[in-house]
Coordinates of C-alpha atoms in Angstrom, one line a residue:
Chain Q
X1 CA -0.2 0.1 -0.1
X2 CA 2.8 1.9 0.4
X3 CA 3.0 2.5 -3.5
X4 CA -0.1 3.9 -3.3
X5 CA 0.5 6.3 -0.8
X6 CA 3.4 7.4 -3.1
X7 CA 1.4 7.6 -6.1
X8 CA -0.7 10.0 -3.8
X9 CA 2.1 12.1 -3.1
X10 CA 3.5 12.4 -6.5
X11 CA 0.1 13.9 -7.6
X12 CA 0.3 16.6 -4.8
X13 CA 3.9 17.2 -6.3
X14 CA 2.6 17.5 -10.0
X15 CA 0.2 20.4 -8.5
X16 CA 3.2 21.9 -6.9
X17 CA 5.1 21.9 -10.3
X18 CA 1.6 23.4 -12.0
X19 CA 2.0 26.4 -9.4
X20 CA 5.2 27.9 -10.3
X21 CA 5.5 30.9 -12.5
X22 CA 7.3 30.4 -15.4
X23 CA 6.6 32.0 -18.7
X24 CA 5.5 28.5 -19.9
X25 CA 3.3 28.5 -16.9
X26 CA 1.6 31.4 -17.5
X27 CA 0.6 30.7 -20.9
X28 CA -3.3 30.1 -21.2
X29 CA -3.9 26.4 -20.8
X30 CA -6.3 26.4 -23.8
X31 CA -2.9 27.3 -26.1
X32 CA -1.0 24.5 -24.1
X33 CA -3.7 22.0 -24.4
X34 CA -4.1 22.6 -28.0
X35 CA -0.3 22.8 -28.5
X36 CA 0.2 19.6 -26.9
X37 CA -2.7 17.9 -28.8
X38 CA -1.1 18.9 -32.2
X39 CA 2.1 17.8 -31.0
X40 CA 1.0 14.4 -30.6
X41 CA -1.2 14.4 -33.8
X42 CA 2.0 15.5 -35.4
X43 CA 4.1 12.4 -34.0
X44 CA 1.7 9.5 -34.1
X45 CA 1.1 10.7 -38.2
X46 CA 4.6 9.6 -38.9
X47 CA 5.2 6.1 -40.8
X48 CA 5.8 3.1 -39.0
X49 CA 9.7 3.0 -39.3
X50 CA 10.1 6.6 -38.7
X51 CA 13.3 7.5 -36.4
X52 CA 15.1 10.3 -37.9
X53 CA 12.1 12.0 -38.5
X54 CA 11.1 11.8 -34.9
X55 CA 14.1 13.1 -33.4
X56 CA 13.4 17.1 -34.1
X57 CA 10.5 16.5 -32.1
X58 CA 12.6 16.3 -28.9
X59 CA 13.0 20.1 -29.2
X60 CA 9.5 20.8 -27.7
X61 CA 9.8 18.8 -24.5
X62 CA 13.4 20.0 -24.4
X63 CA 12.0 23.6 -24.4
X64 CA 9.2 23.1 -22.4
X65 CA 11.2 21.7 -19.5
X66 CA 13.9 24.1 -19.6
X67 CA 11.5 26.9 -19.4
X68 CA 9.3 25.5 -17.4
X69 CA 11.8 24.9 -14.7
X70 CA 10.8 21.1 -14.5
X71 CA 12.9 18.2 -13.0
X72 CA 13.9 16.4 -15.9
X73 CA 14.8 13.0 -13.7
X74 CA 11.7 13.1 -12.1
X75 CA 9.8 13.1 -15.4
X76 CA 11.8 10.4 -16.7
X77 CA 11.0 8.0 -13.5
X78 CA 7.4 8.8 -14.4
X79 CA 7.9 7.7 -18.3
X80 CA 9.7 4.8 -17.3
X81 CA 7.1 3.4 -14.8
X82 CA 4.7 3.3 -17.6
X83 CA 7.1 2.3 -20.2
X84 CA 6.2 -1.4 -20.0
X85 CA 3.3 -0.6 -22.0
X86 CA 4.7 0.7 -24.8
X87 CA 7.7 -2.2 -24.6
X88 CA 5.1 -5.3 -24.4
X89 CA 3.2 -3.3 -27.4
X90 CA 6.6 -3.4 -29.7
X91 CA 8.3 -6.2 -28.1
X92 CA 6.9 -8.6 -30.8
X93 CA 7.9 -6.7 -33.6
X94 CA 11.5 -7.8 -34.2
X95 CA 10.7 -11.3 -34.2
X96 CA 7.4 -10.8 -37.0
X97 CA 9.1 -8.5 -39.2
X98 CA 12.6 -9.9 -39.9
X99 CA 13.2 -8.3 -43.3
X100 CA 16.9 -6.6 -43.1
X101 CA 16.7 -3.1 -44.0
X102 CA 20.1 -1.8 -42.8
X103 CA 23.5 -4.0 -42.8
X104 CA 26.4 -2.7 -40.9
X105 CA 29.3 -5.4 -41.9
X106 CA 28.0 -8.5 -40.0
X107 CA 25.1 -6.7 -38.2
X108 CA 21.6 -6.9 -39.9
X109 CA 18.9 -4.7 -38.7
X110 CA 15.4 -5.7 -39.2
X111 CA 12.6 -3.6 -39.7
X112 CA 11.3 -5.0 -36.8
X113 CA 13.7 -3.6 -34.6
X114 CA 13.3 -0.1 -36.3
X115 CA 9.7 -0.3 -35.9
X116 CA 10.1 -1.1 -32.3
X117 CA 12.6 1.5 -31.9
X118 CA 9.7 4.0 -33.2
X119 CA 7.2 3.0 -30.9
X120 CA 9.7 3.6 -28.3
X121 CA 10.3 7.1 -29.4
X122 CA 6.8 7.8 -29.9
X123 CA 5.6 6.7 -26.4
X124 CA 8.2 9.2 -25.1
X125 CA 7.2 12.1 -27.0
X126 CA 3.8 11.6 -26.6
X127 CA 3.3 10.5 -22.9
X128 CA 6.4 13.1 -22.0
X129 CA 4.0 15.9 -23.8
X130 CA 1.2 14.8 -21.5
X131 CA 3.3 14.9 -18.4
X132 CA 4.6 18.2 -19.2
X133 CA 1.2 19.6 -19.8
X134 CA -0.1 18.6 -16.3
X135 CA 3.1 20.0 -14.8
X136 CA 3.3 22.9 -16.4
X137 CA -1.0 23.6 -16.3
X138 CA -2.6 21.8 -13.4
X139 CA -5.6 19.7 -13.7
X140 CA -8.1 22.1 -13.0
X141 CA -7.2 24.4 -15.8
X142 CA -6.8 22.0 -18.0
X143 CA -10.3 20.8 -17.6
X144 CA -11.5 24.4 -17.8
X145 CA -9.3 24.5 -21.1
X146 CA -11.2 21.3 -22.0
X147 CA -14.5 23.1 -21.1
X148 CA -14.1 26.2 -23.2
X149 CA -13.4 23.6 -26.3
X150 CA -16.9 22.6 -25.9
X151 CA -16.0 19.0 -24.7
X152 CA -19.5 18.0 -22.9
X153 CA -19.7 19.4 -19.4
X154 CA -20.8 16.4 -18.1
X155 CA -17.2 14.6 -18.9
X156 CA -15.3 17.5 -17.8
X157 CA -17.3 17.5 -14.3
X158 CA -16.6 13.8 -13.9
X159 CA -12.9 14.8 -14.2
X160 CA -13.0 17.4 -11.8
X161 CA -14.6 15.3 -9.3
X162 CA -12.7 12.1 -9.9
X163 CA -9.4 14.6 -9.2
X164 CA -11.0 15.9 -5.9
X165 CA -12.1 12.5 -4.6
X166 CA -9.4 10.2 -5.6
X167 CA -7.2 11.0 -3.0
X168 CA -9.8 10.6 -0.7
X169 CA -10.6 7.0 -2.0
X170 CA -7.0 6.2 -1.8
X171 CA -6.8 7.2 1.8
X172 CA -9.7 5.1 2.3
X173 CA -8.8 2.3 0.5
X174 CA -5.3 2.4 2.2
X175 CA -6.8 2.5 5.6
X176 CA -8.8 -0.8 4.9
X177 CA -5.7 -2.6 3.5
X178 CA -3.8 -1.3 6.4
X179 CA -6.4 -2.6 8.9
X180 CA -6.2 -6.0 7.2
X181 CA -2.5 -6.0 7.1
X182 CA -2.2 -5.5 10.8
X183 CA -4.5 -8.7 11.7
X184 CA -2.9 -11.0 9.1
X185 CA -0.3 -13.4 10.2
X186 CA 1.2 -15.9 7.9
X187 CA -0.7 -14.9 5.2
X188 CA -3.8 -16.1 6.2
X189 CA -5.9 -13.2 5.9
X190 CA -5.0 -12.5 2.4
X191 CA -7.3 -14.6 0.3
X192 CA -9.7 -13.5 -2.5
X193 CA -12.7 -14.1 0.0
X194 CA -11.3 -11.1 2.3
X195 CA -10.4 -9.1 -0.6
X196 CA -13.6 -9.2 -2.1
X197 CA -15.3 -7.9 1.3
X198 CA -12.8 -5.4 1.3
X199 CA -13.5 -4.2 -2.2
X200 CA -17.5 -4.1 -1.3
X201 CA -17.0 -2.1 1.6
X202 CA -15.1 0.3 -0.5
X203 CA -17.8 0.5 -2.8
X204 CA -20.6 1.0 0.1
X205 CA -18.4 3.7 1.5
X206 CA -18.1 5.5 -1.6
X207 CA -21.8 5.3 -2.3
X208 CA -22.4 6.7 1.0
X209 CA -19.9 9.5 0.4
X210 CA -21.3 10.4 -2.6
X211 CA -24.6 10.6 -0.9
X212 CA -23.3 13.0 1.7
X213 CA -21.5 15.2 -1.0
X214 CA -24.8 15.3 -3.2
X215 CA -26.6 16.4 0.0
X216 CA -24.2 19.1 0.5
X217 CA -24.4 20.3 -2.8
X218 CA -28.0 20.3 -2.2
X219 CA -28.1 22.6 0.8
X220 CA -25.7 25.1 -1.5
X221 CA -28.6 25.4 -4.0
X222 CA -27.4 22.5 -6.4
X223 CA -29.8 22.6 -9.4
X224 CA -28.1 20.4 -12.1
X225 CA -25.6 22.6 -13.1
X226 CA -22.4 23.6 -11.8
X227 CA -21.1 26.8 -12.4
X228 CA -17.4 27.4 -12.5
X229 CA -15.8 30.7 -12.2
X230 CA -13.9 31.5 -15.3
X231 CA -11.0 33.4 -15.3
X232 CA -9.2 32.5 -18.6
X233 CA -8.2 35.3 -20.4
X234 CA -6.2 34.7 -24.1
X235 CA -3.6 37.1 -25.0
X236 CA -1.5 38.0 -27.7
X237 CA 1.3 35.9 -26.4
X238 CA -1.1 32.7 -25.9
X239 CA -1.6 33.1 -29.8
X240 CA 2.0 33.3 -30.5
X241 CA 2.9 30.0 -28.5
X242 CA 0.3 28.0 -30.4
X243 CA 1.0 29.5 -33.5
X244 CA 4.7 29.4 -33.5
X245 CA 4.8 25.6 -32.2
X246 CA 2.3 24.9 -35.0
X247 CA 4.4 26.2 -37.5
X248 CA 7.7 24.4 -36.1
X249 CA 5.5 21.1 -36.1
X250 CA 4.7 21.7 -39.6
X251 CA 8.2 22.1 -40.5
X252 CA 9.3 19.5 -38.5
X253 CA 6.7 17.3 -39.7
X254 CA 7.2 17.7 -43.7
X255 CA 10.8 18.9 -43.9
X256 CA 13.4 16.2 -43.1
X257 CA 15.6 18.1 -40.9
X258 CA 18.0 15.3 -40.1
X259 CA 18.4 14.3 -43.7
X260 CA 19.1 17.9 -44.7
X261 CA 21.7 18.1 -42.0
X262 CA 23.5 15.0 -43.1
X263 CA 23.5 16.4 -46.5
X264 CA 25.0 19.6 -45.1
X265 CA 27.5 17.3 -43.2
X266 CA 28.5 15.0 -45.8
X267 CA 28.8 18.2 -48.3
X268 CA 31.5 19.8 -45.8
X269 CA 33.6 16.6 -46.7
X270 CA 33.3 15.5 -50.5
Chain Z
X1 CA -39.2 39.0 10.3
X2 CA -40.9 36.3 12.8
X3 CA -39.7 36.6 16.2
X4 CA -39.5 32.5 16.2
X5 CA -37.1 31.5 13.4
X6 CA -37.0 27.8 14.0
X7 CA -40.5 26.0 14.8
X8 CA -40.4 22.1 15.0
X9 CA -43.7 20.8 15.8
X10 CA -44.4 17.0 16.8
X11 CA -41.3 15.9 14.3
X12 CA -41.6 12.1 13.4
X13 CA -38.9 10.3 11.3
X14 CA -38.9 6.8 10.5
X15 CA -35.8 5.2 8.6
X16 CA -36.5 3.2 5.4
X17 CA -36.3 -0.2 7.1
X18 CA -39.1 1.3 9.8
X19 CA -36.8 2.1 12.9
X20 CA -37.9 4.9 14.2
X21 CA -35.2 7.8 14.8
X22 CA -37.1 10.5 15.6
X23 CA -40.0 10.3 17.8
X24 CA -42.2 13.3 18.2
X25 CA -39.9 16.3 18.7
X26 CA -41.2 20.0 19.3
X27 CA -39.1 23.1 19.8
X28 CA -39.1 26.7 19.2
X29 CA -35.6 28.8 18.8
X30 CA -35.9 32.4 18.6
X31 CA -33.9 34.9 16.4
X32 CA -30.1 35.3 17.9
X33 CA -30.3 32.5 20.1
X34 CA -27.4 29.7 20.6
X35 CA -28.6 26.2 20.9
X36 CA -26.9 23.2 21.9
X37 CA -28.2 19.6 20.7
X38 CA -27.0 17.0 23.1
X39 CA -27.3 13.2 23.3
X40 CA -25.7 9.7 23.3
X41 CA -24.5 8.5 19.8
X42 CA -27.7 7.3 17.7
X43 CA -30.1 9.7 19.5
X44 CA -31.2 11.4 16.6
X45 CA -29.3 14.9 16.2
X46 CA -27.8 14.2 12.8
X47 CA -31.0 13.2 11.6
X48 CA -33.0 16.2 13.6
X49 CA -30.4 18.7 11.7
X50 CA -30.9 17.1 8.0
X51 CA -34.6 18.2 8.6
X52 CA -34.0 21.5 9.6
X53 CA -33.3 22.4 5.8
X54 CA -35.2 19.7 4.2
X55 CA -32.5 17.6 3.4
X56 CA -34.7 14.6 5.0
X57 CA -38.7 14.7 4.7
X58 CA -40.4 13.9 8.1
X59 CA -42.5 11.2 8.1
X60 CA -45.1 13.5 10.1
X61 CA -45.1 16.7 11.8
X62 CA -43.7 19.8 10.6
X63 CA -40.6 22.6 10.3
X64 CA -41.1 26.3 10.1
X65 CA -38.3 28.3 9.4
X66 CA -39.1 32.1 9.7
X67 CA -42.1 32.9 7.7
X68 CA -41.7 29.9 6.0
X69 CA -43.4 26.5 6.4
X70 CA -40.9 23.9 5.1
X71 CA -42.4 22.6 1.7
X72 CA -41.1 21.3 -1.4
X73 CA -42.1 25.2 -2.8
X74 CA -40.2 27.0 0.0
X75 CA -37.1 24.6 0.0
X76 CA -34.9 26.9 -2.1
X77 CA -35.5 29.7 0.3
X78 CA -35.1 27.6 3.2
X79 CA -31.6 26.2 2.2
X80 CA -30.3 30.0 1.8
X81 CA -31.4 30.8 5.2
X82 CA -30.3 27.7 6.7
X83 CA -26.6 27.4 6.3
X84 CA -25.6 23.6 6.8
X85 CA -22.0 22.9 7.9
X86 CA -21.3 19.0 7.8
X87 CA -19.2 16.9 10.0
X88 CA -16.9 15.7 7.6
X89 CA -15.4 19.1 5.7
X90 CA -14.5 16.5 2.9
X91 CA -18.1 16.0 1.8
X92 CA -18.5 19.8 1.6
X93 CA -15.5 20.8 0.0
X94 CA -16.1 19.1 -3.5
X95 CA -14.5 21.8 -6.1
X96 CA -11.1 21.8 -7.3
X97 CA -10.1 25.1 -5.3
X98 CA -11.2 26.6 -2.1
X99 CA -12.3 29.6 -4.1
X100 CA -14.4 27.5 -6.6
X101 CA -16.0 26.0 -3.7
X102 CA -16.9 29.3 -1.4
X103 CA -18.1 30.4 -4.7
X104 CA -20.4 27.4 -5.6
X105 CA -23.3 28.7 -3.4
X106 CA -23.2 32.2 -4.3
X107 CA -22.9 31.4 -8.1
X108 CA -26.1 28.7 -7.7
X109 CA -28.1 32.0 -6.2
X110 CA -27.3 33.5 -9.4
X111 CA -25.2 36.5 -8.4
X112 CA -23.0 38.2 -10.9
X113 CA -19.6 37.0 -11.0
X114 CA -17.9 40.1 -9.7
X115 CA -20.4 40.4 -6.3
X116 CA -19.7 36.7 -5.9
X117 CA -15.5 37.5 -6.1
X118 CA -16.6 40.1 -3.0
X119 CA -18.6 37.4 -1.4
X120 CA -16.2 35.1 -1.2
X121 CA -13.1 37.3 -0.2
X122 CA -15.5 38.3 2.8
X123 CA -16.3 34.9 3.8
X124 CA -12.8 33.8 3.7
X125 CA -11.5 36.8 5.2
X126 CA -14.2 36.2 8.4
X127 CA -12.8 32.6 9.3
X128 CA -9.1 34.1 8.6
X129 CA -8.5 31.7 5.5
X130 CA -8.2 34.1 2.6
X131 CA -4.8 33.1 2.0
X132 CA -5.9 29.6 1.1
X133 CA -7.9 31.1 -1.7
X134 CA -6.4 29.0 -4.6
X135 CA -5.4 25.8 -2.6
X136 CA -7.0 22.5 -3.7
X137 CA -9.0 21.3 -0.5
X138 CA -7.2 17.8 -0.4
X139 CA -4.0 20.0 0.7
X140 CA -5.5 21.7 3.6
X141 CA -4.9 20.9 7.4
X142 CA -8.4 19.5 9.1
X143 CA -8.7 22.8 10.6
X144 CA -8.3 24.6 7.5
X145 CA -10.8 22.5 5.9
X146 CA -13.3 23.4 8.4
X147 CA -12.8 27.1 8.0
X148 CA -13.3 26.9 4.6
X149 CA -16.2 24.5 5.3
X150 CA -17.8 27.5 7.3
X151 CA -16.7 29.8 4.7
X152 CA -18.8 28.3 2.0
X153 CA -21.9 28.5 4.3
X154 CA -21.4 31.8 5.5
X155 CA -21.0 33.2 1.5
X156 CA -24.4 32.6 1.2
X157 CA -25.1 34.9 4.1
X158 CA -27.5 32.8 6.3
X159 CA -29.5 33.6 9.1
X160 CA -29.3 30.5 10.8
X161 CA -26.2 28.2 11.2
X162 CA -26.5 24.5 11.7
X163 CA -23.8 22.6 12.9
X164 CA -22.7 18.9 13.3
X165 CA -19.9 18.5 15.3
X166 CA -17.9 21.3 14.4
X167 CA -15.1 20.7 16.9
X168 CA -14.8 17.3 16.3
X169 CA -11.0 15.9 15.0
X170 CA -9.6 19.5 16.2
X171 CA -6.3 19.8 18.2
X172 CA -7.0 21.9 21.3
X173 CA -5.6 25.1 19.6
X174 CA -7.8 24.9 16.1
X175 CA -10.4 24.1 18.4
X176 CA -10.2 27.3 20.6
X177 CA -9.7 29.7 17.4
X178 CA -13.1 28.0 16.1
X179 CA -14.8 28.4 19.5
X180 CA -13.6 32.2 19.0
X181 CA -14.9 32.3 15.9
X182 CA -18.1 30.9 16.5
X183 CA -18.5 33.4 19.4
X184 CA -18.3 36.2 17.0
X185 CA -21.0 35.1 14.8
X186 CA -24.8 37.0 15.6
X187 CA -26.5 34.2 13.7
X188 CA -28.7 32.1 15.5
X189 CA -26.7 28.8 15.6
X190 CA -27.8 25.1 16.4
X191 CA -25.0 23.1 17.1
X192 CA -25.2 19.3 17.3
X193 CA -21.9 18.5 19.8
X194 CA -20.3 16.0 22.2
X195 CA -18.1 18.6 23.1
X196 CA -20.1 19.8 26.1
X197 CA -17.3 22.3 27.0
X198 CA -17.7 24.0 24.0
X199 CA -21.8 23.9 24.4
X200 CA -21.1 25.4 27.6
X201 CA -19.3 28.4 26.4
X202 CA -21.4 29.1 23.0
X203 CA -24.8 28.2 23.7
X204 CA -27.1 29.4 26.7
X205 CA -29.4 26.9 25.9
X206 CA -29.3 23.0 25.4
X207 CA -31.6 20.7 24.1
X208 CA -30.7 17.0 25.4
X209 CA -32.2 14.0 23.1
X210 CA -32.7 10.5 23.9
X211 CA -33.9 7.8 21.6
X212 CA -35.4 10.4 19.2
X213 CA -37.5 12.2 22.2
X214 CA -36.1 15.5 24.0
X215 CA -35.5 14.8 27.9
X216 CA -34.4 18.4 28.5
X217 CA -34.6 21.5 27.4
X218 CA -33.1 24.4 29.2
X219 CA -30.1 26.4 30.3
X220 CA -27.3 25.0 29.5
X221 CA -25.8 25.7 33.0
X222 CA -28.8 24.3 34.6
X223 CA -28.6 21.0 32.5
X224 CA -25.1 20.3 32.8
X225 CA -25.1 20.2 36.6
X226 CA -28.4 17.9 36.7
X227 CA -26.2 14.7 37.2
X228 CA -29.1 12.3 37.1
X229 CA -30.4 13.6 33.8
X230 CA -27.0 13.8 32.4
X231 CA -26.2 10.1 33.3
X232 CA -29.6 9.0 31.7
X233 CA -28.7 10.6 28.6
X234 CA -25.0 8.9 28.3
X235 CA -23.3 12.2 28.9
X236 CA -21.5 13.5 31.9
X237 CA -20.4 17.1 33.5
X238 CA -18.4 18.9 30.8
X239 CA -14.7 18.9 32.2
X240 CA -14.8 22.7 33.2
X241 CA -17.6 21.9 35.3
X242 CA -15.9 18.8 37.1
X243 CA -13.3 20.9 39.3
X244 CA -10.1 20.3 39.6
X245 CA -8.6 16.5 38.7
X246 CA -5.9 16.4 41.2
X247 CA -7.5 17.7 44.2
X248 CA -11.0 16.2 43.3
X249 CA -9.6 12.9 42.2
X250 CA -11.8 9.9 42.5
X251 CA -11.2 7.4 45.0
X252 CA -10.7 4.1 44.0
X253 CA -13.7 1.8 45.4

C-alpha cells in the first residue's frame, strides 16, 4: 500500500510543479492543451519505420522542460513507470518483421527493430508531452480549457470530481488495507474472499460519501448545473505560443531536418 | 422577521427500514439564540439537523423556518436561510479549489461574478483563510478544511447556522480558534455536539435528545449540573464543571 501512498504524494507534487510562475506556466491553458494535442497528432502521424524524422520533435519537450523549470529526472522516472506498456506493444515486432533493412558489416538490422524503436520514441514523446502539460498547467486549468473547447460538460465535471475525490478514495482504501495487514498473520487473511469483502466495503463507503456530497451540494443550491468561475483570458502571447509551435511542428513533420543536416555535413567532406 | 425563527412541531421520522429515528420532537428557537443539541451516539441529533433544511422529509410533523413552513416550494429559500456545516469537511468541499468551493453557493443563487468574488473574499476573511484561496481542498489541514467549510456557508449569507460536530477532530488550539470564531457570529446557531465544554461556552440553551425524544430543554448551566439527567442521556458534566482533577480525584472503591 506504500506504493499507492507514494502515487498520492506524487500527484500533489505535480500540482506543486503546476503552481510555478515561469513563462510556460503563464501561457493560457487552452493554448497549451491545443499545442500538446497538435504535437501528439504530428508525432503519431509518421509511418511505422520513422526514427530520424521523430528526433527533431524532442525540441518541444526540451524547451518546455527548460523554460518551465521542470525536474527532468522526475519526469523520466514517471515515463519509465509506464514504459512497460509501450515495451510490450512493440516487443514482438523484431520477431515478426525480420526483413533486413540496414546492414553494418556483419550486423543486420531488421525492420522489426526499427519499428520497435519508433514505438518507444513515439511513446516517450507523447506521454512526455502529456506529463509536461499537467506539470505546467494543473488539472483544474486543463479541465477549464477542455470545457472552453466545448467538450461536453458532464465529462469535464467527471474529471474534476475524480481528481477531487481520488485522494480520499486512496486514503480510505489504504486504511482498509492497513487494517487487514495488521491482523493478518502468516498470510492467512490475504485470501481472495477477504479481498472481495474489502472491495465491497470500499464501494459501500463510496456510495455513502457520494450521497453526503450530493446532500452538501443540494444544501448550497445545486440545481443540476455546476457553475465554474471562469478566469481564463487569452492574450496575444498565447496565440503566438500555439501558432509558433504549430509552425515548428509542421516544419519538423514535412521537412526532413536530419536528412538536410546530414547532407550539409556530407557536403563539408566531399 | 418573525420572532420565532425555527419551529419544530411533533416531528417524527422513520428510517426506510422502519426504525424510528425521531419520535415526536417539538421546540422553538428564537432569533439570535445559540442552542446546543446533545445526546448519545445514535440519539437522532444528525437526523434532526437534516430536517432543518429539508435534506430529509419528516414522516409526520412540521418544520417552520422564519416565515415559511418547510415544503418543497419553499425549499430553496429555506436552504438559503439555513446554512448547514457538515461533520466531515471533505463532504462539503467538493470543488477543485477553495475559491471555487466558496463561490459554489453564491453562483447557484445567480449572483453576478464580480459580486460572487466579493462574497468569497469576505467569507474567507471572516474565517481567516483568505490565504488558502487558490489551494485545492485536499491539501488543507483539518482545521483549515473546517474553516473553509464554514466560509462556504457564510458566503450565502444565511440567518441560521446549523453545525454537526464542528469541533470534532480538531487539535486543542484549532478548536479554541474555532470557538472564538463561532462566538463572534451573530447568527442563530444550532450546534449538535459531544463537546460539552464548547456547548457551555457558546450556547446559553441546551436541548438533550435521547432515543429520538427531547428529555430536557433549558439553560445549559442547569442541564449540565443535573447529574441524574446527564447519566440517563449517556453524558457527563463538561470537564470545566468537574473541578480540579488532582484535588478532586475519585478514590478507588
